mmCIF file of C-alpha atoms in Angstrom:
data_model
loop_
_atom_site.group_PDB
_atom_site.id
_atom_site.type_symbol
_atom_site.label_atom_id
_atom_site.label_comp_id
_atom_site.label_asym_id
_atom_site.label_seq_id
_atom_site.Cartn_x
_atom_site.Cartn_y
_atom_site.Cartn_z
ATOM 1 C CA UNK A 1 0.000 0.000 0.000
ATOM 2 C CA UNK A 2 2.766 2.442 0.942
ATOM 3 C CA UNK A 3 4.669 1.713 -2.272
ATOM 4 C CA UNK A 4 1.541 2.401 -4.299
ATOM 5 C CA UNK A 5 0.931 5.632 -2.420
ATOM 6 C CA UNK A 6 4.516 6.691 -3.010
ATOM 7 C CA UNK A 7 3.866 6.375 -6.746
ATOM 8 C CA UNK A 8 0.990 8.826 -6.460
ATOM 9 C CA UNK A 9 3.199 11.067 -4.356
ATOM 10 C CA UNK A 10 5.802 11.180 -7.076
ATOM 11 C CA UNK A 11 3.165 11.890 -9.692
ATOM 12 C CA UNK A 12 2.131 14.907 -7.689
ATOM 13 C CA UNK A 13 5.301 16.387 -6.371
ATOM 14 C CA UNK A 14 7.685 15.648 -9.156
ATOM 15 C CA UNK A 15 5.348 17.896 -11.026
ATOM 16 C CA UNK A 16 7.493 20.781 -9.992
ATOM 17 C CA UNK A 17 9.367 23.405 -11.943
ATOM 18 C CA UNK A 18 10.703 24.913 -8.751
ATOM 19 C CA UNK A 19 14.077 25.572 -10.298
ATOM 20 C CA UNK A 20 12.462 28.103 -12.614
ATOM 21 C CA UNK A 21 10.861 30.134 -9.854
ATOM 22 C CA UNK A 22 12.454 33.566 -9.616
ATOM 23 C CA UNK A 23 10.556 34.893 -6.591
ATOM 24 C CA UNK A 24 9.772 33.369 -3.224
ATOM 25 C CA UNK A 25 6.123 32.371 -3.279
ATOM 26 C CA UNK A 26 3.938 31.296 -0.410
ATOM 27 C CA UNK A 27 4.456 27.539 -0.017
ATOM 28 C CA UNK A 28 0.916 26.578 -0.983
ATOM 29 C CA UNK A 29 0.992 28.773 -4.083
ATOM 30 C CA UNK A 30 4.368 27.352 -5.027
ATOM 31 C CA UNK A 31 3.202 23.742 -4.699
ATOM 32 C CA UNK A 32 0.076 24.385 -6.731
ATOM 33 C CA UNK A 33 1.706 26.415 -9.490
ATOM 34 C CA UNK A 34 4.580 24.076 -10.152
ATOM 35 C CA UNK A 35 2.471 20.954 -9.816
ATOM 36 C CA UNK A 36 0.052 22.108 -12.473
ATOM 37 C CA UNK A 37 2.916 23.179 -14.726
ATOM 38 C CA UNK A 38 4.649 19.821 -14.666
ATOM 39 C CA UNK A 39 1.443 17.830 -14.837
ATOM 40 C CA UNK A 40 1.031 19.524 -18.197
ATOM 41 C CA UNK A 41 4.484 18.275 -19.164
ATOM 42 C CA UNK A 42 3.579 14.749 -18.107
ATOM 43 C CA UNK A 43 0.453 14.829 -20.231
ATOM 44 C CA UNK A 44 2.101 16.231 -23.338
ATOM 45 C CA UNK A 45 5.745 15.105 -23.489
ATOM 46 C CA UNK A 46 5.864 12.126 -25.915
ATOM 47 C CA UNK A 47 8.992 10.593 -24.378
ATOM 48 C CA UNK A 48 7.666 10.633 -20.821
ATOM 49 C CA UNK A 49 4.269 9.371 -21.959
ATOM 50 C CA UNK A 50 5.991 6.433 -23.645
ATOM 51 C CA UNK A 51 7.821 5.541 -20.424
ATOM 52 C CA UNK A 52 11.256 7.056 -21.102
ATOM 53 C CA UNK A 53 12.799 6.903 -17.608
ATOM 54 C CA UNK A 54 15.919 8.808 -18.646
ATOM 55 C CA UNK A 55 13.877 11.755 -19.882
ATOM 56 C CA UNK A 56 11.789 11.557 -16.730
ATOM 57 C CA UNK A 57 14.924 11.543 -14.558
ATOM 58 C CA UNK A 58 16.068 14.683 -16.366
ATOM 59 C CA UNK A 59 12.751 16.304 -15.472
ATOM 60 C CA UNK A 60 13.290 15.407 -11.823
ATOM 61 C CA UNK A 61 16.886 16.627 -11.803
ATOM 62 C CA UNK A 62 16.157 19.975 -13.385
ATOM 63 C CA UNK A 63 12.849 20.901 -11.782
ATOM 64 C CA UNK A 64 12.583 19.181 -8.435
ATOM 65 C CA UNK A 65 15.897 18.577 -6.748
ATOM 66 C CA UNK A 66 16.935 22.198 -6.204
ATOM 67 C CA UNK A 67 13.948 22.543 -3.891
ATOM 68 C CA UNK A 68 14.518 19.547 -1.636
ATOM 69 C CA UNK A 69 16.581 19.657 1.540
ATOM 70 C CA UNK A 70 18.284 16.300 1.076
ATOM 71 C CA UNK A 71 20.566 16.711 4.064
ATOM 72 C CA UNK A 72 17.637 17.053 6.427
ATOM 73 C CA UNK A 73 15.750 14.271 4.644
ATOM 74 C CA UNK A 74 18.701 11.921 5.106
ATOM 75 C CA UNK A 75 19.076 12.929 8.756
ATOM 76 C CA UNK A 76 15.393 12.174 9.351
ATOM 77 C CA UNK A 77 15.721 8.812 7.637
ATOM 78 C CA UNK A 78 18.695 7.825 9.821
ATOM 79 C CA UNK A 79 17.248 9.178 13.050
ATOM 80 C CA UNK A 80 19.648 8.963 16.004
ATOM 81 C CA UNK A 81 22.251 7.201 13.855
ATOM 82 C CA UNK A 82 22.857 10.454 11.961
ATOM 83 C CA UNK A 83 24.667 12.031 14.926
ATOM 84 C CA UNK A 84 27.246 9.247 14.994
ATOM 85 C CA UNK A 85 28.294 9.623 11.350
ATOM 86 C CA UNK A 86 31.351 11.505 10.154
ATOM 87 C CA UNK A 87 31.074 14.487 7.767
ATOM 88 C CA UNK A 88 32.303 12.277 4.921
ATOM 89 C CA UNK A 89 29.716 9.598 5.728
ATOM 90 C CA UNK A 90 26.990 12.234 5.894
ATOM 91 C CA UNK A 91 27.878 13.387 2.387
ATOM 92 C CA UNK A 92 28.012 9.856 0.993
ATOM 93 C CA UNK A 93 24.683 8.936 2.605
ATOM 94 C CA UNK A 94 23.008 12.119 1.382
ATOM 95 C CA UNK A 95 24.268 11.598 -2.165
ATOM 96 C CA UNK A 96 23.088 7.988 -2.307
ATOM 97 C CA UNK A 97 19.731 8.731 -0.676
ATOM 98 C CA UNK A 98 19.230 11.565 -3.150
ATOM 99 C CA UNK A 99 19.859 9.155 -6.025
ATOM 100 C CA UNK A 100 17.472 6.615 -4.518
ATOM 101 C CA UNK A 101 14.676 9.168 -4.314
ATOM 102 C CA UNK A 102 15.344 10.389 -7.857
ATOM 103 C CA UNK A 103 15.015 6.852 -9.166
ATOM 104 C CA UNK A 104 11.814 6.322 -7.185
ATOM 105 C CA UNK A 105 10.374 9.580 -8.497
ATOM 106 C CA UNK A 106 11.335 8.852 -12.093
ATOM 107 C CA UNK A 107 9.846 5.369 -12.080
ATOM 108 C CA UNK A 108 6.629 6.628 -10.527
ATOM 109 C CA UNK A 109 6.237 9.432 -13.052
ATOM 110 C CA UNK A 110 6.226 7.013 -15.949
ATOM 111 C CA UNK A 111 3.105 5.404 -14.463
ATOM 112 C CA UNK A 112 1.152 8.676 -14.505
ATOM 113 C CA UNK A 113 -2.279 8.213 -16.052
ATOM 114 C CA UNK A 114 -5.273 10.345 -15.160
ATOM 115 C CA UNK A 115 -5.015 11.194 -11.457
ATOM 116 C CA UNK A 116 -5.998 14.712 -10.411
ATOM 117 C CA UNK A 117 -5.025 16.801 -7.406
ATOM 118 C CA UNK A 118 -7.069 18.848 -4.951
ATOM 119 C CA UNK A 119 -5.352 21.562 -2.905
ATOM 120 C CA UNK A 120 -6.621 21.960 0.650
ATOM 121 C CA UNK A 121 -7.140 25.340 2.375
ATOM 122 C CA UNK A 122 -3.881 26.675 3.754
ATOM 123 C CA UNK A 123 -3.068 29.178 6.506
ATOM 124 C CA UNK A 124 0.244 30.345 7.909
ATOM 125 C CA UNK A 125 1.472 33.120 10.148
ATOM 126 C CA UNK A 126 3.799 35.831 8.943
ATOM 127 C CA UNK A 127 6.619 34.468 11.108
ATOM 128 C CA UNK A 128 6.124 30.781 10.273
ATOM 129 C CA UNK A 129 9.178 29.015 8.890
ATOM 130 C CA UNK A 130 7.934 25.406 9.011
ATOM 131 C CA UNK A 131 4.595 24.546 7.410
ATOM 132 C CA UNK A 132 2.549 21.726 5.942
ATOM 133 C CA UNK A 133 0.786 22.021 2.589
ATOM 134 C CA UNK A 134 -2.050 19.519 2.265
ATOM 135 C CA UNK A 135 -3.280 18.051 -0.991
ATOM 136 C CA UNK A 136 -5.248 15.043 -2.137
ATOM 137 C CA UNK A 137 -4.702 12.610 -5.003
ATOM 138 C CA UNK A 138 -7.926 11.617 -6.742
ATOM 139 C CA UNK A 139 -7.884 8.257 -8.498
ATOM 140 C CA UNK A 140 -10.337 7.399 -11.278
ATOM 141 C CA UNK A 141 -11.181 4.033 -9.709
ATOM 142 C CA UNK A 142 -10.049 4.294 -6.123
ATOM 143 C CA UNK A 143 -10.302 6.198 -2.874
ATOM 144 C CA UNK A 144 -8.644 9.632 -2.580
ATOM 145 C CA UNK A 145 -5.197 9.610 -0.982
ATOM 146 C CA UNK A 146 -4.152 12.440 1.383
ATOM 147 C CA UNK A 147 -0.754 13.840 0.416
ATOM 148 C CA UNK A 148 0.956 16.404 2.661
ATOM 149 C CA UNK A 149 4.234 18.286 2.162
ATOM 150 C CA UNK A 150 6.439 19.500 5.022
ATOM 151 C CA UNK A 151 8.410 22.588 4.007
ATOM 152 C CA UNK A 152 10.878 24.815 5.782
ATOM 153 C CA UNK A 153 11.804 28.376 4.866
ATOM 154 C CA UNK A 154 15.445 29.002 4.064
ATOM 155 C CA UNK A 155 17.283 32.043 2.778
ATOM 156 C CA UNK A 156 16.773 30.961 -0.828
ATOM 157 C CA UNK A 157 13.135 29.926 -0.512
ATOM 158 C CA UNK A 158 10.964 27.095 0.752
ATOM 159 C CA UNK A 159 12.431 23.575 0.783
ATOM 160 C CA UNK A 160 10.619 20.260 1.133
ATOM 161 C CA UNK A 161 12.068 17.975 3.791
ATOM 162 C CA UNK A 162 9.353 15.325 4.080
ATOM 163 C CA UNK A 163 6.170 14.101 2.464
ATOM 164 C CA UNK A 164 3.345 12.257 4.198
ATOM 165 C CA UNK A 165 1.280 9.804 2.154
ATOM 166 C CA UNK A 166 -1.973 8.871 3.888
ATOM 167 C CA UNK A 167 -0.367 10.027 7.136
ATOM 168 C CA UNK A 168 2.836 8.026 6.683
ATOM 169 C CA UNK A 169 6.173 9.848 6.345
ATOM 170 C CA UNK A 170 8.021 8.996 3.155
ATOM 171 C CA UNK A 171 11.398 9.777 4.716
ATOM 172 C CA UNK A 172 11.034 8.052 8.074
ATOM 173 C CA UNK A 173 9.558 5.033 6.291
ATOM 174 C CA UNK A 174 13.169 4.227 5.408
ATOM 175 C CA UNK A 175 14.359 4.416 9.014
ATOM 176 C CA UNK A 176 13.815 0.786 9.959
ATOM 177 C CA UNK A 177 15.562 -0.483 6.837
ATOM 178 C CA UNK A 178 18.485 1.891 7.316
ATOM 179 C CA UNK A 179 18.823 0.951 10.983
ATOM 180 C CA UNK A 180 18.927 -2.752 10.065
ATOM 181 C CA UNK A 181 21.680 -2.123 7.518
ATOM 182 C CA UNK A 182 23.692 -0.156 10.086
ATOM 183 C CA UNK A 183 23.314 -2.927 12.686
ATOM 184 C CA UNK A 184 24.533 -5.418 10.107
ATOM 185 C CA UNK A 185 27.400 -3.565 8.473
ATOM 186 C CA UNK A 186 27.739 -0.164 10.078
ATOM 187 C CA UNK A 187 27.256 3.158 8.319
ATOM 188 C CA UNK A 188 29.685 2.129 5.587
ATOM 189 C CA UNK A 189 27.554 -0.972 5.045
ATOM 190 C CA UNK A 190 24.484 1.216 4.553
ATOM 191 C CA UNK A 191 26.350 3.354 2.016
ATOM 192 C CA UNK A 192 27.382 0.189 0.181
ATOM 193 C CA UNK A 193 23.804 -1.158 0.205
ATOM 194 C CA UNK A 194 22.385 2.116 -1.118
ATOM 195 C CA UNK A 195 25.058 2.256 -3.815
ATOM 196 C CA UNK A 196 24.225 -1.288 -4.923
ATOM 197 C CA UNK A 197 20.503 -0.517 -4.934
ATOM 198 C CA UNK A 198 21.046 2.588 -7.041
ATOM 199 C CA UNK A 199 23.292 0.717 -9.483
ATOM 200 C CA UNK A 200 20.622 -1.940 -9.972
ATOM 201 C CA UNK A 201 17.926 0.635 -10.739
ATOM 202 C CA UNK A 202 19.920 2.927 -13.027
ATOM 203 C CA UNK A 203 17.655 4.085 -15.875
ATOM 204 C CA UNK A 204 18.310 2.562 -19.280
ATOM 205 C CA UNK A 205 18.033 4.967 -22.232
ATOM 206 C CA UNK A 206 15.175 4.239 -24.609
ATOM 207 C CA UNK A 207 16.381 2.956 -28.001
ATOM 208 C CA UNK A 208 16.667 5.633 -30.656
ATOM 209 C CA UNK A 209 14.528 5.521 -33.745
ATOM 210 C CA UNK A 210 17.576 4.567 -35.808
ATOM 211 C CA UNK A 211 18.578 1.766 -33.442
ATOM 212 C CA UNK A 212 15.040 0.413 -33.424
ATOM 213 C CA UNK A 213 15.116 -0.202 -37.198
#
């Protein structure tokens, strides 16, 4: 169930052209604007519609990643284990976790069909720096799925540091698995496991028209 919800999450949030935003918008406006913009791309780009995971990964890289706080996401996923890691290990873990999420996002985007998104009423105080934007994924033949984004305000704008699918945190959902890897092989063992996972899910370019002949 969680894996299926994560796919809907990626459909929604990877719909983000955050990297093109030139002004700091209110977090709810930002989520809505960029989501609708990239949903249009998903519906109209021939390569993505045909399941081109490389093209989809490029979409994620260029329009989503600049607006995620991957360091905080990785720290949340590791929990108390994060404090015991060295600066070098923190960087390696963050890089590999970033790649893992990119692959998850890219694979989920290729499954986009006809889901729609509702944006819930949003309020925040003038001094708020940590907020939740609530949305809902509507499925043609299924129950709606609540989808909430946790964002924090930084000097260069709002950054997402967690997403909750039907009340379950995407980031902390990895905590048990990461803790088991650390118990088994230490932090270096977790880095190795993430690296192997990412290598096994590396996107394969779609064959060119010439190669297909």
